[in-house]
Amino acid sequence: MAHMQPSENKPAVSQYLQEALLVKQGAEARVYRGRFLGKSAIIKERFPKLYRHPSLDEKLTRRRTAQEVRSILRCRKAGINAPVVYFVDYTTNCIFLEEITDSLTVREHIASAQASGQNVEALFGLADRIGQILAKMHDEDVVHGDLTTSNMLLVSDGDGRAGKLVLIDFGLSYISALPEDKGVDMYVLEKAFLSTHPNTEALFERLLKSYTASSKKAPAVIKKLDEVRLRGRKRSMVG
Amino acid sequence: MHLTQDLELFPEQSVTQLLFRDVKNCAELRKMAVEGQIAGALINPSMVLDPFQSLLAANKAVHLEKTGKMKTRSLYSEIIFSLSPTNNISEAFKRFGISDNDNAVLVVLVHNRGDILNMDDIVSKVDGQQIPADQISTLCEVAKIKKLYKLTPQEEKCGSVLDAVVCRMAAKDVV
């Protein structure tokens, strides 16, 4: 019979998070904002999942935390913008990251561009940049795992214009050289893109073109993407 | 002159940093540290770009001490080890701790918050000139740091050298 622990024995990070500001709660993790060593930081807490068997939960959570940190470092080493990792607590599976301020998600950017009546061509420059960055990431054999326009930030550069593109939320990422895995990564993005931003097929096509032009390994990945598109739900069963 | 930062994760504790240049008795200081006569971590300032870097190392060391997961034998040696991008302890001491013929030292103390520190004790042991701890960048050797932390040229496009160093310190356990 488990005994109740007094709150003094709770891990330091858990007590700290009670005072921090909860920004978002997802299925996998809670995201907080707080002060850390004099800076503003984001804390991503992978909380225990009670619906999982405890030993499986522990292993899986720790593995996902480690993979996230590894992928971020790998991306940065290759010149891809991702938030700086300050500190990782493996007892509570919390990652303390740099807070990226003054930014807009690509999702918000596209939505506002469409709302203000701009035509799709105005966003082609952005599509080119995204394609290039994803090509670089896949060339490093990093598969993001959750590519959506909400996981890409546009940081304004001093003059209020859209500056650098930062990838975030590497929680489902892993290292893989397989074109199949990269193809699925692009498929996830395509599905998220087209469902979130109606009438942007030309934009995504432009992104893929930029991706293909920027990566030598792209043809194999695109081939797999085409194959994956033929699978899935509501597909015509004509062989 | 010195810099004190509260550790948000450990409400009873704070970290104070003292920086000295033109130090003539590094050999003696190192001996005192090894014998446990100095209640602080003696760090080679040429490897530290910014007080944030040493703060992070101290934070991590305190965390590992509290969870019983330190790799070295004392909190102060753990602070030095946490600065290193590799898991080789003796290499960390060699590169980030002070050596006999160094001429500058960064002293990092971990103490109870609100304690009125008797820093004169430490200051009197150092035969050198104390300078403001936030001037550590004037003593660091960026080229040496880039080489030891194995920075890539592309990485400098996405952030500062400090960003790259901080990431490696944080990711050390899983790489």
Coordinates of C-alpha atoms in Angstrom, one line a residue:
Chain A
M1 CA 0.0 0.0 0.0
A2 CA 1.7 3.2 -1.1
H3 CA 2.0 5.8 1.6
M4 CA 1.2 9.4 1.1
Q5 CA 4.4 11.5 0.6
P6 CA 4.6 14.9 2.3
S7 CA 4.9 17.7 -0.1
E8 CA 8.5 18.4 1.0
N9 CA 9.6 15.2 -0.7
K10 CA 8.2 16.2 -4.0
P11 CA 10.8 16.8 -6.7
A12 CA 12.0 20.4 -6.8
V13 CA 10.8 20.8 -10.4
S14 CA 7.2 19.7 -9.5
Q15 CA 7.0 22.3 -6.8
Y16 CA 8.5 24.9 -9.1
L17 CA 5.9 24.1 -11.8
Q18 CA 3.1 24.7 -9.3
E19 CA 4.0 28.4 -9.3
A20 CA 4.7 28.6 -13.0
L21 CA 2.2 29.6 -15.6
L22 CA 0.6 26.8 -17.6
V23 CA 0.5 27.7 -21.2
K24 CA -0.9 24.6 -22.9
Q25 CA -1.9 21.1 -22.0
G26 CA -1.6 18.4 -24.7
A27 CA -2.2 14.7 -24.6
E28 CA 1.5 14.1 -24.2
A29 CA 2.9 17.0 -22.2
R30 CA 2.1 20.3 -20.4
V31 CA 3.9 23.4 -21.4
Y32 CA 4.7 26.1 -18.8
R33 CA 6.4 29.5 -18.9
G34 CA 8.6 30.5 -16.0
R35 CA 11.8 32.2 -14.9
F36 CA 14.9 30.2 -14.9
L37 CA 18.3 31.5 -13.9
G38 CA 17.3 35.0 -14.7
K39 CA 15.8 34.2 -18.1
S40 CA 12.3 33.5 -19.3
A41 CA 12.0 29.9 -20.2
I42 CA 9.5 27.3 -21.5
I43 CA 9.2 24.1 -19.5
K44 CA 7.8 21.0 -21.2
E45 CA 6.6 18.4 -18.7
R46 CA 5.9 14.9 -19.9
F47 CA 3.6 13.9 -17.1
P48 CA 2.9 10.3 -16.1
K49 CA 0.2 8.6 -18.1
L50 CA -1.9 6.6 -15.8
Y51 CA -3.6 4.6 -18.6
R52 CA -0.2 3.0 -19.4
H53 CA 1.5 0.3 -17.4
P54 CA 3.9 2.1 -15.1
S55 CA 7.1 0.5 -16.2
L56 CA 6.2 1.0 -19.8
D57 CA 5.2 4.5 -19.1
E58 CA 8.5 5.3 -17.4
K59 CA 10.6 3.8 -20.3
L60 CA 8.6 5.5 -23.0
T61 CA 8.5 8.9 -21.4
R62 CA 12.2 8.9 -20.7
R63 CA 12.9 7.7 -24.2
R64 CA 10.7 10.4 -25.8
T65 CA 12.4 13.1 -23.6
A66 CA 15.9 12.0 -24.6
Q67 CA 14.9 11.7 -28.3
E68 CA 13.5 15.3 -28.2
V69 CA 16.7 16.6 -26.8
R70 CA 18.9 14.7 -29.2
S71 CA 16.9 15.8 -32.2
I72 CA 17.1 19.4 -31.2
L73 CA 20.9 19.3 -30.8
R74 CA 21.3 17.5 -34.1
C75 CA 19.2 20.1 -35.9
R76 CA 21.1 23.0 -34.4
K77 CA 24.4 21.4 -35.3
A78 CA 23.2 21.3 -38.9
G79 CA 22.1 24.9 -38.9
I80 CA 18.4 24.4 -38.4
N81 CA 16.8 26.8 -35.9
A82 CA 15.3 25.1 -32.9
P83 CA 15.0 26.3 -29.3
V84 CA 18.0 26.1 -27.1
V85 CA 17.8 23.5 -24.4
Y86 CA 18.8 24.8 -21.0
F87 CA 18.3 21.9 -18.7
V88 CA 16.7 18.5 -18.6
D89 CA 15.3 16.8 -15.5
Y90 CA 15.2 13.1 -16.1
T91 CA 13.4 12.3 -12.9
T92 CA 10.3 14.4 -13.8
N93 CA 11.0 14.3 -17.6
C94 CA 10.9 18.1 -17.9
I95 CA 12.8 20.0 -20.5
F96 CA 13.7 23.6 -19.9
L97 CA 13.9 25.5 -23.2
E98 CA 14.6 28.9 -24.5
E99 CA 11.4 31.0 -24.8
I100 CA 11.0 32.2 -28.4
T101 CA 9.4 35.6 -28.1
D102 CA 8.0 37.9 -30.8
S103 CA 7.0 35.2 -33.1
L104 CA 4.0 33.9 -35.1
T105 CA 3.3 30.3 -36.0
V106 CA 3.4 29.6 -39.8
R107 CA -0.2 28.6 -39.3
E108 CA -1.2 32.0 -38.1
H109 CA 0.9 33.7 -40.7
I110 CA -0.8 31.8 -43.6
A111 CA -4.2 32.3 -42.1
S112 CA -3.8 36.0 -41.8
A113 CA -2.3 36.3 -45.3
Q114 CA -5.3 34.5 -46.7
A115 CA -7.7 36.5 -44.5
S116 CA -6.3 39.8 -45.8
G117 CA -7.0 38.6 -49.3
Q118 CA -3.5 37.9 -50.5
N119 CA -3.1 35.3 -53.2
V120 CA -1.2 32.2 -52.6
E121 CA 1.8 33.4 -54.6
A122 CA 2.7 35.9 -51.9
L123 CA 3.5 32.9 -49.7
F124 CA 5.7 31.2 -52.2
G125 CA 8.9 32.6 -50.6
L126 CA 7.9 31.1 -47.3
A127 CA 7.1 27.7 -49.0
D128 CA 10.6 27.8 -50.5
R129 CA 12.2 28.4 -47.1
I130 CA 10.2 25.6 -45.4
G131 CA 11.1 23.2 -48.2
Q132 CA 14.8 24.0 -47.8
I133 CA 14.8 23.6 -44.0
L134 CA 13.0 20.3 -44.1
A135 CA 15.4 19.1 -46.8
K136 CA 18.3 19.9 -44.5
M137 CA 16.6 18.2 -41.6
H138 CA 16.0 15.0 -43.5
D139 CA 19.5 15.1 -44.9
E140 CA 20.6 15.0 -41.2
D141 CA 18.3 11.9 -40.8
V142 CA 16.1 13.7 -38.3
V143 CA 12.5 12.8 -38.7
H144 CA 10.3 15.4 -37.0
G145 CA 7.3 13.2 -36.5
D146 CA 4.8 16.0 -36.0
L147 CA 5.2 18.4 -38.9
T148 CA 2.4 20.9 -38.9
T149 CA 2.3 24.6 -39.5
S150 CA 1.7 25.1 -35.8
N151 CA 5.1 23.6 -35.1
M152 CA 7.0 26.2 -37.2
L153 CA 7.6 29.7 -35.9
L154 CA 8.4 32.8 -37.8
V155 CA 10.4 35.1 -35.5
S156 CA 10.2 38.8 -36.4
D157 CA 13.5 40.4 -37.0
G158 CA 13.8 43.7 -35.3
D159 CA 11.9 45.6 -38.1
G160 CA 8.8 43.6 -37.5
R161 CA 9.2 41.6 -40.7
A162 CA 9.2 37.9 -40.7
G163 CA 12.7 36.7 -40.0
K164 CA 14.0 33.3 -39.2
L165 CA 12.0 30.1 -39.3
V166 CA 12.2 28.0 -36.1
L167 CA 11.1 24.4 -35.8
I168 CA 9.6 23.4 -32.4
D169 CA 8.1 20.4 -30.7
F170 CA 10.4 17.5 -31.4
G171 CA 8.6 15.3 -29.1
L172 CA 7.8 12.6 -31.6
S173 CA 11.1 12.9 -33.5
Y174 CA 13.6 10.2 -34.1
I175 CA 16.8 9.5 -36.1
S176 CA 16.2 7.6 -39.3
A177 CA 17.8 7.3 -42.7
L178 CA 14.8 5.5 -44.3
P179 CA 13.1 7.3 -47.2
E180 CA 9.9 5.7 -46.0
D181 CA 10.1 7.5 -42.6
K182 CA 10.9 10.8 -44.3
G183 CA 8.1 10.3 -46.8
V184 CA 5.7 9.7 -44.0
D185 CA 7.0 12.9 -42.3
M186 CA 6.1 14.8 -45.4
Y187 CA 2.8 13.1 -45.7
V188 CA 1.9 14.2 -42.1
L189 CA 2.8 17.7 -43.1
E190 CA 0.7 17.5 -46.3
K191 CA -2.4 16.3 -44.5
A192 CA -2.0 18.9 -41.7
F193 CA -1.3 21.6 -44.3
L194 CA -4.3 20.9 -46.6
S195 CA -6.7 20.4 -43.8
T196 CA -5.7 23.5 -41.9
H197 CA -5.3 25.8 -44.8
P198 CA -7.9 25.3 -47.5
N199 CA -7.1 26.0 -51.2
T200 CA -3.3 25.9 -50.6
E201 CA -2.4 22.9 -52.8
A202 CA -0.2 25.2 -55.0
L203 CA 1.6 26.3 -51.9
F204 CA 2.4 22.8 -50.7
E205 CA 3.5 21.8 -54.2
R206 CA 5.9 24.7 -54.2
L207 CA 7.2 23.5 -50.8
L208 CA 7.8 20.1 -52.2
K209 CA 9.6 21.5 -55.2
S210 CA 11.9 23.5 -53.0
Y211 CA 12.5 20.4 -50.9
T212 CA 13.4 18.3 -54.0
A213 CA 15.7 21.0 -55.2
S214 CA 17.5 21.3 -51.8
S215 CA 18.1 17.6 -51.0
K216 CA 20.0 15.0 -53.0
K217 CA 18.1 12.2 -51.2
A218 CA 14.7 13.8 -52.1
P219 CA 13.7 11.6 -55.1
A220 CA 13.6 8.5 -53.0
V221 CA 11.6 10.3 -50.3
I222 CA 9.1 11.8 -52.8
K223 CA 8.6 8.3 -54.3
K224 CA 7.7 7.0 -50.9
L225 CA 5.4 10.0 -50.3
D226 CA 3.5 9.0 -53.5
E227 CA 3.3 5.4 -52.3
V228 CA 2.1 6.5 -48.8
R229 CA -0.6 8.8 -50.4
L230 CA -2.0 5.7 -52.1
R231 CA -2.5 4.0 -48.8
G232 CA -4.6 5.3 -46.0
R233 CA -8.3 5.8 -45.7
K234 CA -10.9 6.3 -48.4
R235 CA -8.5 5.3 -51.2
S236 CA -9.7 3.8 -54.4
M237 CA -9.1 0.1 -54.4
V238 CA -8.2 -0.1 -58.0
G239 CA -5.0 -2.1 -58.3
Chain B
M1 CA 31.4 43.0 -8.1
H2 CA 30.3 39.4 -7.4
L3 CA 27.1 38.0 -9.0
T4 CA 24.4 36.2 -7.0
Q5 CA 21.5 34.4 -8.6
D6 CA 18.7 32.6 -6.8
L7 CA 18.1 29.0 -8.0
E8 CA 14.4 29.1 -8.9
L9 CA 14.2 25.3 -8.7
F10 CA 15.8 25.1 -5.2
P11 CA 14.2 27.9 -3.2
E12 CA 16.6 27.7 -0.3
Q13 CA 19.7 28.1 -2.4
S14 CA 21.7 30.7 -4.4
V15 CA 24.8 30.7 -6.5
T16 CA 27.5 33.4 -6.1
Q17 CA 30.2 33.9 -8.6
L18 CA 33.5 35.7 -8.0
L19 CA 36.0 36.4 -10.7
F20 CA 39.8 37.2 -10.4
R21 CA 42.5 38.1 -12.9
D22 CA 46.3 38.4 -12.6
V23 CA 46.2 35.6 -10.1
K24 CA 49.7 34.5 -9.0
N25 CA 48.9 31.6 -6.7
C26 CA 46.8 29.2 -8.8
A27 CA 49.0 26.3 -7.9
E28 CA 48.3 26.9 -4.2
L29 CA 44.6 27.5 -4.8
R30 CA 44.3 24.2 -6.7
K31 CA 45.9 22.4 -3.9
M32 CA 43.6 24.0 -1.4
A33 CA 40.6 23.0 -3.5
V34 CA 41.8 19.4 -3.7
E35 CA 42.2 19.3 0.0
G36 CA 38.7 20.7 0.5
Q37 CA 39.8 23.9 2.1
I38 CA 37.8 26.0 -0.3
A39 CA 34.0 25.7 -0.2
G40 CA 33.6 26.6 -3.9
A41 CA 34.3 25.4 -7.4
L42 CA 37.5 26.8 -9.0
I43 CA 36.9 27.2 -12.7
N44 CA 39.2 28.2 -15.5
P45 CA 37.6 31.5 -16.8
S46 CA 39.0 31.1 -20.3
M47 CA 36.4 28.3 -20.8
V48 CA 33.4 30.4 -19.7
L49 CA 31.7 32.8 -22.0
D50 CA 29.0 34.2 -19.8
P51 CA 27.8 33.8 -16.1
F52 CA 24.7 32.0 -17.5
Q53 CA 27.0 29.1 -18.5
S54 CA 28.4 28.6 -15.0
L55 CA 25.0 29.1 -13.5
L56 CA 23.6 26.3 -15.6
A57 CA 26.4 24.1 -14.5
A58 CA 25.7 24.9 -10.8
N59 CA 22.0 24.3 -11.3
K60 CA 22.6 20.9 -12.8
A61 CA 25.1 20.0 -10.1
V62 CA 22.7 20.9 -7.3
H63 CA 19.9 19.0 -9.0
L64 CA 22.1 15.9 -9.4
E65 CA 23.2 16.2 -5.8
K66 CA 19.6 16.4 -4.5
T67 CA 18.5 13.4 -6.6
G68 CA 21.6 11.4 -5.6
K69 CA 22.8 11.1 -9.2
M70 CA 26.1 13.0 -9.1
K71 CA 28.9 11.4 -11.2
T72 CA 31.7 13.0 -9.2
R73 CA 32.3 13.0 -5.4
S74 CA 31.4 16.5 -4.4
L75 CA 29.0 19.3 -5.4
Y76 CA 31.9 21.5 -6.4
S77 CA 33.6 18.9 -8.6
E78 CA 30.2 18.2 -10.2
I79 CA 29.8 21.9 -11.2
I80 CA 33.1 21.6 -13.0
F81 CA 32.1 18.3 -14.6
S82 CA 28.7 19.8 -15.7
L83 CA 30.5 22.4 -17.8
S84 CA 32.2 19.7 -19.9
P85 CA 30.6 18.4 -23.2
T86 CA 31.9 14.9 -22.6
N87 CA 31.4 12.3 -19.9
N88 CA 35.1 11.9 -19.2
I89 CA 35.6 13.2 -15.6
S90 CA 39.4 13.6 -15.6
E91 CA 39.3 15.4 -18.9
A92 CA 36.7 17.8 -17.5
F93 CA 38.8 18.6 -14.5
K94 CA 41.8 19.2 -16.6
R95 CA 40.1 21.5 -19.1
F96 CA 37.6 23.3 -16.9
G97 CA 39.3 23.3 -13.5
I98 CA 42.3 25.5 -12.8
S99 CA 45.8 24.4 -13.4
D100 CA 49.0 25.4 -11.6
N101 CA 50.1 27.9 -14.2
D102 CA 46.8 29.7 -14.9
N103 CA 46.5 33.3 -14.1
A104 CA 42.8 33.8 -13.6
V105 CA 40.1 32.0 -11.6
L106 CA 36.3 31.9 -11.4
V107 CA 35.0 30.9 -8.0
V108 CA 31.5 29.5 -7.9
L109 CA 29.8 29.1 -4.5
V110 CA 26.5 27.5 -3.7
H111 CA 25.0 28.7 -0.4
N112 CA 21.7 29.2 1.4
R113 CA 19.6 32.1 0.1
G114 CA 19.9 35.2 2.1
D115 CA 23.1 34.2 3.8
I116 CA 25.4 37.1 4.3
L117 CA 28.5 35.5 2.8
N118 CA 31.9 36.0 4.3
M119 CA 33.5 36.5 0.9
D120 CA 36.6 38.1 2.4
D121 CA 37.6 34.6 3.4
I122 CA 37.8 33.6 -0.2
V123 CA 39.1 36.9 -1.5
S124 CA 42.0 36.8 1.0
K125 CA 43.0 33.4 -0.3
V126 CA 43.4 34.6 -3.9
D127 CA 46.5 36.5 -4.7
G128 CA 45.0 38.5 -7.6
Q129 CA 42.7 41.3 -8.6
Q130 CA 38.9 40.8 -8.2
I131 CA 36.9 42.1 -11.2
P132 CA 33.1 42.1 -11.7
A133 CA 31.9 38.6 -12.4
D134 CA 29.8 39.7 -15.3
Q135 CA 33.0 40.7 -17.2
I136 CA 33.9 37.0 -17.7
S137 CA 33.7 37.4 -21.4
T138 CA 36.9 39.5 -21.3
L139 CA 38.8 36.5 -20.0
C140 CA 37.3 33.8 -22.2
E141 CA 39.1 32.3 -25.2
V142 CA 36.3 31.8 -27.8
A143 CA 38.5 29.9 -30.3
K144 CA 39.5 27.4 -27.6
I145 CA 35.8 27.0 -26.5
K146 CA 34.6 26.5 -30.1
K147 CA 37.2 23.8 -30.5
L148 CA 36.6 21.9 -27.3
Y149 CA 32.8 22.0 -27.6
K150 CA 33.2 21.0 -31.3
L151 CA 31.0 23.7 -32.7
T152 CA 30.0 23.4 -36.4
P153 CA 30.1 26.4 -38.7
Q154 CA 26.4 26.0 -39.6
E155 CA 25.5 26.1 -35.9
E156 CA 26.7 29.6 -35.6
K157 CA 24.0 30.6 -38.1
C158 CA 21.2 29.6 -35.7
G159 CA 22.6 31.1 -32.6
S160 CA 25.4 32.4 -30.5
V161 CA 28.4 30.4 -29.3
L162 CA 26.8 30.5 -25.9
D163 CA 23.6 28.9 -27.3
A164 CA 25.6 26.0 -28.7
V165 CA 27.6 25.5 -25.5
V166 CA 24.5 25.5 -23.4
C167 CA 22.7 23.0 -25.6
R168 CA 25.7 20.6 -25.3
M169 CA 25.8 20.9 -21.6
A170 CA 22.1 20.1 -21.4
A171 CA 22.2 17.2 -23.9
K172 CA 25.4 15.6 -22.6
D173 CA 23.6 12.7 -20.8
V174 CA 21.8 11.5 -23.9
V175 CA 24.3 12.0 -26.7

